[in-house]
Short mmCIF file of C-alpha atoms in Angstrom, two decimals:
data_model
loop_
_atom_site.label_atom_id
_atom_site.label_comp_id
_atom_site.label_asym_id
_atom_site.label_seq_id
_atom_site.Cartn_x
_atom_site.Cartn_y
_atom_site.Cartn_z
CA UNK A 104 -10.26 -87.50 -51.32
CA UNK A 105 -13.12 -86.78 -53.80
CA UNK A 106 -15.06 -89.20 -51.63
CA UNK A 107 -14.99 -86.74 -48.43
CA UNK A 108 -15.81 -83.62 -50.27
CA UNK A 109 -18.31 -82.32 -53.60
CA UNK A 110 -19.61 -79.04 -54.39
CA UNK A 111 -23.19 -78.51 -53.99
CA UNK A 112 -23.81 -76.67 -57.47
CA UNK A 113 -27.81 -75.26 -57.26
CA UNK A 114 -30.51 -76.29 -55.61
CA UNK A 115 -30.74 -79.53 -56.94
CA UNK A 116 -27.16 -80.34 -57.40
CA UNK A 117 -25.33 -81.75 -59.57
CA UNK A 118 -24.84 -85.24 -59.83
CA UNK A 119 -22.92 -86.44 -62.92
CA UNK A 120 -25.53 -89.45 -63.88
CA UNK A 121 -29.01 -87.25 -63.20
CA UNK A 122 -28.99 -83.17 -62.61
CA UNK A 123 -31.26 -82.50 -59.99
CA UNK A 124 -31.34 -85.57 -58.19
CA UNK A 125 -30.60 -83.37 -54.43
CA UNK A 126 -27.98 -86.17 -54.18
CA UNK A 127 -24.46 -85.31 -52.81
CA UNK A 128 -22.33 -88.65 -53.33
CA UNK A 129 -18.83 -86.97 -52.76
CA UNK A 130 -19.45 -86.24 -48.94
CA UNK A 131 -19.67 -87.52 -45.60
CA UNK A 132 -22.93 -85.51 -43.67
CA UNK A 133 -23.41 -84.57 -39.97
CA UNK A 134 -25.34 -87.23 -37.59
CA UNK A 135 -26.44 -84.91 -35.12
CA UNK A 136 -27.54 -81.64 -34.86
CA UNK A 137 -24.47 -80.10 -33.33
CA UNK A 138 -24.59 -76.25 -34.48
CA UNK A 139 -21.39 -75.54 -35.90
CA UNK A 140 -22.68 -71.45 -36.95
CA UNK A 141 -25.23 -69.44 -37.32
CA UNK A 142 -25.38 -66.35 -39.61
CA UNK A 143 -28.16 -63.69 -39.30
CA UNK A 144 -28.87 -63.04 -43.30
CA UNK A 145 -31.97 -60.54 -43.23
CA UNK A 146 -34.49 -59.20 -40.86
CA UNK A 147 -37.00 -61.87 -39.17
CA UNK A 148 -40.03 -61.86 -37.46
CA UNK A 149 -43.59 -60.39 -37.21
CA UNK A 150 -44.12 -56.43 -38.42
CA UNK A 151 -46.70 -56.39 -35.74
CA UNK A 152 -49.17 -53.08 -35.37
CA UNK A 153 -50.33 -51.74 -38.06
CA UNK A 154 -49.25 -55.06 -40.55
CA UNK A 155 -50.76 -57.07 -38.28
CA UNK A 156 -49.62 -60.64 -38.41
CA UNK A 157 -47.66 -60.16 -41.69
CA UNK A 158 -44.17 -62.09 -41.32
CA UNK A 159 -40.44 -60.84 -42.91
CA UNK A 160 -38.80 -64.78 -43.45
CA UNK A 161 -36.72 -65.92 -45.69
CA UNK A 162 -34.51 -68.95 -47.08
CA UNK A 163 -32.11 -67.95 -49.44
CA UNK A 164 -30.86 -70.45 -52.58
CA UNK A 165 -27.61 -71.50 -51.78
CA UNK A 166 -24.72 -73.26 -52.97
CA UNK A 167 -21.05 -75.10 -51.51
CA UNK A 168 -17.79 -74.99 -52.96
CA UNK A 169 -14.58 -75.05 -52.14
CA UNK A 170 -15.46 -74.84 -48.11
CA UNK A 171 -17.46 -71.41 -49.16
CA UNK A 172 -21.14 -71.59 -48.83
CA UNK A 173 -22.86 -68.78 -51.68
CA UNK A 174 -25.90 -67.16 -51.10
CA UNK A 175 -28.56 -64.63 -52.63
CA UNK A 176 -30.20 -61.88 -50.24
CA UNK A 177 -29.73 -58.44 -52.13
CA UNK A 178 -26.72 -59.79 -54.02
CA UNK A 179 -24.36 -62.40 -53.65
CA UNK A 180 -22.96 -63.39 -50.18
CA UNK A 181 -19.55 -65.29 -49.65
CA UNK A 182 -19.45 -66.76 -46.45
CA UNK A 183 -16.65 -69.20 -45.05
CA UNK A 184 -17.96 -72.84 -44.35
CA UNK A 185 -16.48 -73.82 -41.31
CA UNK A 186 -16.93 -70.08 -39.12
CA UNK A 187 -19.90 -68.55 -40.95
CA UNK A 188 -17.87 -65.49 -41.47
CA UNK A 189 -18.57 -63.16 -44.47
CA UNK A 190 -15.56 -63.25 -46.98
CA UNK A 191 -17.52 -60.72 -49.31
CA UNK A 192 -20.43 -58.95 -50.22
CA UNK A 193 -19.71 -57.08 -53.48
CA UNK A 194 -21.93 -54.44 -54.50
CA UNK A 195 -23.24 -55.67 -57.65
CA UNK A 196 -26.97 -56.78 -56.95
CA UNK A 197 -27.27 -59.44 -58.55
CA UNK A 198 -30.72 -62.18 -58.49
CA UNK A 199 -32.35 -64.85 -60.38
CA UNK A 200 -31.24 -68.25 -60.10
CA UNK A 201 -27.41 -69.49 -58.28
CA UNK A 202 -25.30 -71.48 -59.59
CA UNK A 203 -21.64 -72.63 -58.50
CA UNK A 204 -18.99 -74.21 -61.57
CA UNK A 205 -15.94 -75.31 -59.70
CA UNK A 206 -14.57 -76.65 -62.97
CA UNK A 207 -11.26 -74.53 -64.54
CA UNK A 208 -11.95 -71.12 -63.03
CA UNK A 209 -13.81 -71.55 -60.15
CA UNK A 210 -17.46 -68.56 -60.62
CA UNK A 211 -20.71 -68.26 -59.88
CA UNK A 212 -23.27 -67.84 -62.05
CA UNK A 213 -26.86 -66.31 -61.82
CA UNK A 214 -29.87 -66.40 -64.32
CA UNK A 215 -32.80 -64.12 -65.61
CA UNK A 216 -34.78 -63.85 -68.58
CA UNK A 217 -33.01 -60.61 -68.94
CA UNK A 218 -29.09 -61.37 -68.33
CA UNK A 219 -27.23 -64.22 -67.78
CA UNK A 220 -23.95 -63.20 -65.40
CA UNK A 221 -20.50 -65.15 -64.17
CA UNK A 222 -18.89 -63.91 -61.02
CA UNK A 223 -15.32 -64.87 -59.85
CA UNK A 224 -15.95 -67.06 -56.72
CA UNK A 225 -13.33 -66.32 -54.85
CA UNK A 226 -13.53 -62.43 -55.03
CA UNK A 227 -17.06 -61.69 -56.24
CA UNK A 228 -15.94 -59.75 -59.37
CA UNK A 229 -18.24 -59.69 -62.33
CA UNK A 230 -15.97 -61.47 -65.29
CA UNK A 231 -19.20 -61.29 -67.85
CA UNK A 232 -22.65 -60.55 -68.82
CA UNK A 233 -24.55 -62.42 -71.40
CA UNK A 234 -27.41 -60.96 -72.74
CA UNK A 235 -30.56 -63.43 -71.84
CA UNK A 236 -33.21 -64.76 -74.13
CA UNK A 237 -35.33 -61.54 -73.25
CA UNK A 238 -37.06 -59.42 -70.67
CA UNK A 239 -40.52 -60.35 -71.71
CA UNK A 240 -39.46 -63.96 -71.82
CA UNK A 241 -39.57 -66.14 -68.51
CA UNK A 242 -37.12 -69.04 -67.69
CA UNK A 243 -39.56 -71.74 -65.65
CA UNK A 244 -36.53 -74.38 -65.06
CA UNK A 245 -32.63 -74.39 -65.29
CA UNK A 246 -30.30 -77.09 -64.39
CA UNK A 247 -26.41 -76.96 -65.01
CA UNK A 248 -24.48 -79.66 -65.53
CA UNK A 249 -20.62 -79.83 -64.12
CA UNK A 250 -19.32 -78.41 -67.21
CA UNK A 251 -21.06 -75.35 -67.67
CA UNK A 252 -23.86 -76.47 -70.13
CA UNK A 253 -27.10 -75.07 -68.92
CA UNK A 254 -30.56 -76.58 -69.82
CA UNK A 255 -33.15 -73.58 -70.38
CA UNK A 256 -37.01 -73.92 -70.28
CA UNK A 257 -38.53 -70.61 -71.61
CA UNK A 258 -42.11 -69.33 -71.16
CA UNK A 259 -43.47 -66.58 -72.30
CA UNK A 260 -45.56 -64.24 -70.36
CA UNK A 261 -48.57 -65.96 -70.24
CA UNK A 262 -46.90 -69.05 -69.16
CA UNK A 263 -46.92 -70.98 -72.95
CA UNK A 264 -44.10 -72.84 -73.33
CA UNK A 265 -41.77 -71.56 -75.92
CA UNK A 266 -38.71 -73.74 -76.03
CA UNK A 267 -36.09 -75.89 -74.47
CA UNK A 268 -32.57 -74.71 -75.24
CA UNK A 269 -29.15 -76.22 -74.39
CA UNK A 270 -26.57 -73.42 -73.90
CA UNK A 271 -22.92 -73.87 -73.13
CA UNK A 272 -21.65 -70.70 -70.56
CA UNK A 273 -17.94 -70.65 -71.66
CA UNK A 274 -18.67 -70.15 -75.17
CA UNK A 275 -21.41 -67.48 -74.59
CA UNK A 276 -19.82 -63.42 -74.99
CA UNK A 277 -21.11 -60.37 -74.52
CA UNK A 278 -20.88 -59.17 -78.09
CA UNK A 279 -22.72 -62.41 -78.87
CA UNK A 280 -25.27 -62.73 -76.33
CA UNK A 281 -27.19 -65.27 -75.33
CA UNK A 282 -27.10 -66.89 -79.41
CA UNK A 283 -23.16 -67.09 -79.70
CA UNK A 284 -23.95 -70.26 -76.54
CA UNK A 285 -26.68 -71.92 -77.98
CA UNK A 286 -25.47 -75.61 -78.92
CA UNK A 287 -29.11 -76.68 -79.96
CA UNK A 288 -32.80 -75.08 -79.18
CA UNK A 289 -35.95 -76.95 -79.74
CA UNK A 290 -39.59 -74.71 -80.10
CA UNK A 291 -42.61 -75.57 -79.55
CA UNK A 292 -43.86 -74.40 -82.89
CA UNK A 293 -43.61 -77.83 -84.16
CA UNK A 294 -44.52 -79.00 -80.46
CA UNK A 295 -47.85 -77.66 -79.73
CA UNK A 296 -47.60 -78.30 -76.16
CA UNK A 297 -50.16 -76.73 -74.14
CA UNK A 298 -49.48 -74.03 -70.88
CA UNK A 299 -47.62 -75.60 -68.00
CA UNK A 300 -47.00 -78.87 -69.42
CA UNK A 301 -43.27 -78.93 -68.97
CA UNK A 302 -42.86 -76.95 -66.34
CA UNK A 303 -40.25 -79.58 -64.76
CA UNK A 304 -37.24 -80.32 -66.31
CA UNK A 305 -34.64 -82.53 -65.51
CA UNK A 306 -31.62 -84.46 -67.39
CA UNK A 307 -30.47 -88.15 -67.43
CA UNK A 308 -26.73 -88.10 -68.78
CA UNK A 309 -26.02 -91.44 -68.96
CA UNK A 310 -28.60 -92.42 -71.42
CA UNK A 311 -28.80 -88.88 -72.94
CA UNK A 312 -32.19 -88.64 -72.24
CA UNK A 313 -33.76 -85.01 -71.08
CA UNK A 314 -37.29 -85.47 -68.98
CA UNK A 315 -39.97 -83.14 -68.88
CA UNK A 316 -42.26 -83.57 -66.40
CA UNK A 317 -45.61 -81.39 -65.78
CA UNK A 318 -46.58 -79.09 -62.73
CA UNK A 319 -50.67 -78.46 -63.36
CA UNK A 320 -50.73 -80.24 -66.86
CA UNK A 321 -50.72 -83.87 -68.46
CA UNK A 322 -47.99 -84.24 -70.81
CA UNK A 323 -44.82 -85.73 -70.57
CA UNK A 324 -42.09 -85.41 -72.94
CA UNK A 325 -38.20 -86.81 -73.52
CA UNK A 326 -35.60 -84.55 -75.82
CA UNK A 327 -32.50 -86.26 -77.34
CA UNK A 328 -29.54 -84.72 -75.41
CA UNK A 329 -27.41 -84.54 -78.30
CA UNK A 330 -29.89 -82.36 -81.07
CA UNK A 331 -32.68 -81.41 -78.97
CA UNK A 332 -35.07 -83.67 -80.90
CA UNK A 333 -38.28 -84.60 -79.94
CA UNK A 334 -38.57 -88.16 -78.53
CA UNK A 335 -42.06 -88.59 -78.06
CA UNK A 336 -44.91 -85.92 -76.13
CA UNK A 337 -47.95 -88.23 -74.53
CA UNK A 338 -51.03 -86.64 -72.69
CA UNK A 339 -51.68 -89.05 -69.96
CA UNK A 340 -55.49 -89.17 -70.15
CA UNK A 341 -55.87 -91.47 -67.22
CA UNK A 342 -54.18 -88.62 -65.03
CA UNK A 343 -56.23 -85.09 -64.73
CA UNK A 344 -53.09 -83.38 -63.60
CA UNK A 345 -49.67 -83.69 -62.33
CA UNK A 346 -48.27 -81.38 -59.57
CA UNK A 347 -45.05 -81.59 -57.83
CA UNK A 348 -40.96 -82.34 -59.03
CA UNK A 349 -40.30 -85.59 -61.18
CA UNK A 350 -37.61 -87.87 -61.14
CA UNK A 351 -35.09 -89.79 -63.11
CA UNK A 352 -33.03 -93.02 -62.55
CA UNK A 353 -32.38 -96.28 -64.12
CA UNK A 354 -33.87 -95.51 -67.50
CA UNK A 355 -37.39 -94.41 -65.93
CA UNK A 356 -38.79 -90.40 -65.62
CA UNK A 357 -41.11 -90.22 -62.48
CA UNK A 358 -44.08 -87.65 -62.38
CA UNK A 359 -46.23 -87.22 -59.95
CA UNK A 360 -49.88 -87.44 -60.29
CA UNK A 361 -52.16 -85.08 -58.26
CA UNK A 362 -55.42 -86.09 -59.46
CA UNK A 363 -54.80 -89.96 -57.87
CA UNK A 364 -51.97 -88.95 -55.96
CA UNK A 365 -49.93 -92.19 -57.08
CA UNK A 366 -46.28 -91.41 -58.68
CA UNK A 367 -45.77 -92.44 -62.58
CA UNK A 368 -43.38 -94.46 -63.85
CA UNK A 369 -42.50 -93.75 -67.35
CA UNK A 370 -39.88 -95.72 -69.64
CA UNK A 371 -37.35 -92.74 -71.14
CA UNK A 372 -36.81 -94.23 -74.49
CA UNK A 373 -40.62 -94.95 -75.44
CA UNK A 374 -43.29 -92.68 -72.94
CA UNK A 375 -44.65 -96.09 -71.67
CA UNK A 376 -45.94 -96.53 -68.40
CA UNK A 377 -43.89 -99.48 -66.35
CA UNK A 378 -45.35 -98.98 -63.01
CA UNK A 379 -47.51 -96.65 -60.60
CA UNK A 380 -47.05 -96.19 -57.30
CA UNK A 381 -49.38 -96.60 -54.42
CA UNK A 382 -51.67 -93.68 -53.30
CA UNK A 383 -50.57 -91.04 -51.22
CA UNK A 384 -53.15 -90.22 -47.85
CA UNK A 385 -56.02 -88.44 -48.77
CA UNK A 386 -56.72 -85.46 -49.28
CA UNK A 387 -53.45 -83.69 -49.16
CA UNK A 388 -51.25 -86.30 -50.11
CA UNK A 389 -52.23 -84.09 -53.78
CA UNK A 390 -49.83 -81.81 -53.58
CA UNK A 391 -46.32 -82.63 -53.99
CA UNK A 392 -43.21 -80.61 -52.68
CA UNK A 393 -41.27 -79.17 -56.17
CA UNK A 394 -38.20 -80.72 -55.30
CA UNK A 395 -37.60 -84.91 -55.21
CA UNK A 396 -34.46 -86.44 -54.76
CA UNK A 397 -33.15 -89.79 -56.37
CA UNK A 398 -30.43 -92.35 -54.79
CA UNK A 399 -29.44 -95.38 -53.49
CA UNK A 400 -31.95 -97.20 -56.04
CA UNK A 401 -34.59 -94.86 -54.36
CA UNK A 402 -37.23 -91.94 -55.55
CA UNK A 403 -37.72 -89.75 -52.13
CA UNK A 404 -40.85 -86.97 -52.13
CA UNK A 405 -42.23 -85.37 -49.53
CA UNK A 406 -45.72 -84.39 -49.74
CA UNK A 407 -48.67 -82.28 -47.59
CA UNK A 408 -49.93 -85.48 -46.11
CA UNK A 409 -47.10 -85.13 -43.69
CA UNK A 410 -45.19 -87.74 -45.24
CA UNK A 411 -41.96 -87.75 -46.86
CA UNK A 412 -41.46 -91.29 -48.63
CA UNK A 413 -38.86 -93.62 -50.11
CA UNK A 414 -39.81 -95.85 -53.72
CA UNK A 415 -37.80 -98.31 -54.96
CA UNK A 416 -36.56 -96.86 -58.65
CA UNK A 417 -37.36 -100.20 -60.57
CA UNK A 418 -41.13 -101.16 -59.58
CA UNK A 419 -42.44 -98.01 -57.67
CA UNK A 420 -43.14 -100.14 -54.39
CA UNK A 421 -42.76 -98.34 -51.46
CA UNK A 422 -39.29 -98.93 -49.26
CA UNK A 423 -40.46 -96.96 -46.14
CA UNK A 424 -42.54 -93.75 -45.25
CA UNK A 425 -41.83 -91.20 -42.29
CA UNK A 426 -44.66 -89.28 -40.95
CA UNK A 427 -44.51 -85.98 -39.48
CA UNK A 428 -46.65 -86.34 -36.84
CA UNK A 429 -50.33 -84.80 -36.45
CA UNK A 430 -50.60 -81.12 -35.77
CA UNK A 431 -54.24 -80.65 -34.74
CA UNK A 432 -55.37 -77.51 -35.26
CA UNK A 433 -51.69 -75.63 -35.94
CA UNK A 434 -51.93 -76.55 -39.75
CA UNK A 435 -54.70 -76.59 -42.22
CA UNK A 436 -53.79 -80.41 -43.17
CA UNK A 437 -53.60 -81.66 -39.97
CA UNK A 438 -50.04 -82.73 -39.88
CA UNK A 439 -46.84 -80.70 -40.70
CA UNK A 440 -46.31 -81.23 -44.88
CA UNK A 441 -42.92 -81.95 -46.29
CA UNK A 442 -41.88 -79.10 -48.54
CA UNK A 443 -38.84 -77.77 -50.29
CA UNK A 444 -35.88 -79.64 -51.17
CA UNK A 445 -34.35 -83.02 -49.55
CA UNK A 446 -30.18 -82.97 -49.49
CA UNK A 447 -29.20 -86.50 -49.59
CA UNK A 448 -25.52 -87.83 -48.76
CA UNK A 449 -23.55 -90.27 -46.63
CA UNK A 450 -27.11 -92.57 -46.29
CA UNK A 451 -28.78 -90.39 -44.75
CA UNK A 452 -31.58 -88.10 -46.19
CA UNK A 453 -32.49 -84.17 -45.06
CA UNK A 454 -35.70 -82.75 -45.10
CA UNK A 455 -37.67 -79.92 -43.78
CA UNK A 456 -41.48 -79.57 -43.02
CA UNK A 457 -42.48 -76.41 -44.80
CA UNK A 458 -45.13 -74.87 -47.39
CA UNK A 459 -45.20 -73.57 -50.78
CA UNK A 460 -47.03 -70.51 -49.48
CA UNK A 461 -46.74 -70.21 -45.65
CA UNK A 462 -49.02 -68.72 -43.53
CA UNK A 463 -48.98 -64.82 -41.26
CA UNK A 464 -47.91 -65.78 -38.91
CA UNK A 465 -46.11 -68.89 -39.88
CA UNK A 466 -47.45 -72.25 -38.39
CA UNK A 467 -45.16 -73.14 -35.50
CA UNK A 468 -43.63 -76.93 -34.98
CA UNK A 469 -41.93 -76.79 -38.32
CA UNK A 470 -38.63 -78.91 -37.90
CA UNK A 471 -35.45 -80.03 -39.95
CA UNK A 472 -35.92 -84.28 -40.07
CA UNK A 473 -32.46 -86.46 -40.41
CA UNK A 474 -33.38 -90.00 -41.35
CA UNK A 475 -31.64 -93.30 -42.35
CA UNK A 476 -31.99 -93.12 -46.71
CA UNK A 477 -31.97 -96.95 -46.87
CA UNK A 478 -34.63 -97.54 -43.96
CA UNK A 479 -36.08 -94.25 -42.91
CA UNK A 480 -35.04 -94.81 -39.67
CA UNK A 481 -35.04 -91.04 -37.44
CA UNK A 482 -31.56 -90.18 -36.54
CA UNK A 483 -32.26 -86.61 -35.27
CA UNK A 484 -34.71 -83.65 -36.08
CA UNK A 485 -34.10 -79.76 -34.88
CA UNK A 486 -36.96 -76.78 -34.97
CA UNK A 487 -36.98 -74.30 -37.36
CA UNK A 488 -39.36 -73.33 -40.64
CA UNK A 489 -35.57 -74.46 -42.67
CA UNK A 490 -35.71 -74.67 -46.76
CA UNK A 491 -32.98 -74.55 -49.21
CA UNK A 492 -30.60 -77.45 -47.00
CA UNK A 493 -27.55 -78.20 -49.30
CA UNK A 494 -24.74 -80.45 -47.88
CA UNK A 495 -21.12 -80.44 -48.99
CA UNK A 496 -17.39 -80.86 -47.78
CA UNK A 497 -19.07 -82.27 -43.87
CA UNK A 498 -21.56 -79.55 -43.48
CA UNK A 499 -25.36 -79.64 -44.28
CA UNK A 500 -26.38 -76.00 -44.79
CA UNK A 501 -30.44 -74.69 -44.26
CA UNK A 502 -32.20 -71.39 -43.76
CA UNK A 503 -35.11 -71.21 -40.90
CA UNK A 504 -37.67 -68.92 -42.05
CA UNK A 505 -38.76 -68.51 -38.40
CA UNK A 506 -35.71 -66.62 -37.67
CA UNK A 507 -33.86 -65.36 -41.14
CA UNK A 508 -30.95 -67.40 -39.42
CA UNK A 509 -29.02 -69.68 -41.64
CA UNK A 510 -27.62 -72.71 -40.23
CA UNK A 511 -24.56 -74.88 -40.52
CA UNK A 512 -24.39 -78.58 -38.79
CA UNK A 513 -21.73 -80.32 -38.67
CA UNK A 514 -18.85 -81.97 -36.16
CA UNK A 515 -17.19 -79.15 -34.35
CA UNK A 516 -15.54 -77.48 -31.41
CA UNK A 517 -17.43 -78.78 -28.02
CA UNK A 518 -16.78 -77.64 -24.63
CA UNK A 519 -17.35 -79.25 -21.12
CA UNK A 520 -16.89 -77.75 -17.89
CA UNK A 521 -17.04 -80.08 -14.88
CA UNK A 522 -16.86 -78.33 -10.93
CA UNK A 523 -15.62 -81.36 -8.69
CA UNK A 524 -15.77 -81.12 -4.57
CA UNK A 525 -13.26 -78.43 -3.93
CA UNK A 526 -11.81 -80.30 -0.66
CA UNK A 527 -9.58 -82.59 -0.60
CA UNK A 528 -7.06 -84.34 2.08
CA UNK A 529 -3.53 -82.99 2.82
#
């Protein structure tokens, strides 16, 4: 049965081999774009008048479990994954960063750099608060593996990287704070790594490798998984930046590099390069979305040349390439860019055209793409500004930012009503 049905534990999920890989392998996902619900979860639309063109839109993080789908707008929403019906709202406001733990006691958990806090998922009670690493701290990247154990990237205000810090939830109390969970923390005292050079982090659990990839810098780095230890740090001086989410697979960490706009191939265990990809399409094929998603032997990124691409995981050739379509005049770049984060599951592959800082008013002819995984083939596509997709238990999950509607699709209730001649012969 654990074939037909996974959670869908943060926005990258959870899959046991490489956290944050957007990769649901326990599910079957929908092949059309039947609607089964829609759920109104904030106000939508222009202000108008005196604001002018400024827009109220928004996709909330989400996660699936246990045929609930979890969401933050002003606090935690429970809502049921088959009717879209609320199940609870509690009053505690929580925000930061969701995260769903089916494992033992089924709870939720949300991050800050203030408080770390665990919610009962079926109810919405608080069961604890953890003291965070500190208010004038910031957390740039957290992943969670299926136990519980959260990686930690800390900043401090000014964006420096301070440390990377593997903390285990169930052992964490309130009495203790956030010190009584800390299994190992590496600083950057001994580091010297500069500002926003591991801005990306991501972990590959069956070598025990943890990746760091850049967003605006030119380092890369590896950490032992089981002390924290520094595997090796290399500035890539042939690259003048990297922008955009990494990658891991297969014993190779993959970066992408604005500044030629190829994606990096690095081996895990040494920093060296093994391949490079071809170049993206000038000039916007520089900016990468901050989510990738890795399967099927495959590295898939969408980018703001309006083309959301599939790399094989062991040379960095290109499998296939989807393009968006040319907007003329409705977008800056000319076409509609990729943005936000693929769901992948049942061999197919979901993706949204979007931006990492939309427009008033928000460009229209924005859609939700379906497409083959292993050929890029289209299967279907829908309208809507959508972000934050997440598929689990049959149902892929997104939030359009045209409407502040979220969306469920999946097989459902369908009915047709045929009016024959009303004559007939005694």
């Amino acid at each position: 049965w654990e074939v037909l049905g996974g959670a869908w534990m943060q926005t990258g999920r959870n899959e046991r081999d490489v956290m944050g890989s957007c990769f649901n392998p326990y599910t079957k996902a929908p092949e059309s774009a039947h609607i089964l619900w829609k759920l109104n979860t904030g106000l939508g639309g222009m202000r108008g008048g005196e604001y002018g063109n400024q827009i109220i839109s928004g996709a909330p993080a989400k996660v699936i479990m246990l045929g609930r789908v979890y969401y933050m707008r002003d606090g935690i929403h429970c809502v049921d994954l088959r009717t879209g019906e609320e199940l609870w709202n509690p009053p505690v406001k929580a925000s930061g960063s969701l995260f769903a733990l089916p494992a033992g006691t089924p709870s939720l958990w949300t991050t800050s750099g203030a408080m770390f806090s665990q919610y009962n998922a079926f109810t919405g009670a608080l069961m604890k608060n953890v003291t965070g690493p500190g208010a004038d701290l910031r957390i740039a990247r957290t992943v969670m593996d299926h136990n519980g154990i959260f990686y930690v990237s800390i900043y401090d205000v000014n964006s420096q990287f301070l440390s990377l810090t593997k903390w285990n939830s169930t052992k964490a109390t309130y009495a203790g704070g956030w010190k009584s969970g800390i299994i190992w923390e590496t600083k950057n005292e001994t580091l010297n790594i500069p500002s926003q050079a591991l801005a990306n982090l991501l972990v590959w659990q069956e070598g025990g490798i943890i990746f760091m990839s850049p967003n605006g810098g030119q380092y890369n780095a590896a950490f032992n998984d089981t002390d924290g230890k520094l595997m090796w740090d290399i500035k890539r001086t042939d690259v003048l930046g990297f922008e955009g989410a990494g990658g891991v697979a297969q014993g190779i960490g993959f970066a992408p590099g604005s500044s030629d706009m190829k994606i990096h191939g690095y081996d895990m265990l040494t920093g060296e390069e093994v391949w490079e990809s071809e170049p993206a399409t000038e000039p916007w094929g520089a900016f990468c979305a901050y989510q990738a998603g890795v399967a099927y032997g495959k590295y898939y990124y969408g980018s703001y040349d309006g083309y959301l691409r599939a790399l094989d995981v062991t040379n960095g050739k290109t499998v296939w390439k989807f393009y968006s379509g040319d907007s003329g005049y409705e977008t800056p770049y000319g076409t509609w860019a990729f943005y936000g984060n693929p769901a992948i599951a049942d061999g197919k592959i979901y993706m949204a055209t979007n931006e990492h800082t939309p427009t008033n008013p928000l460009t229209r002819g924005n859609r939700l793409y379906c497409l083959n995984a292993e050929t890029g083939e289209y299967i279907w596509s829908i309208m809507g500004c959508q972000g934050q997709t997440a598929v689990a238990d049959g149902v892929l999950v997104a939030s359009d930012g045209y409407s502040s509607y979220m969306y469920a699709f999946a097989k459902g209730e369908t009915k047709t009503t045929v009016n024959a001649p009303l004559t007939y012969v005694p």
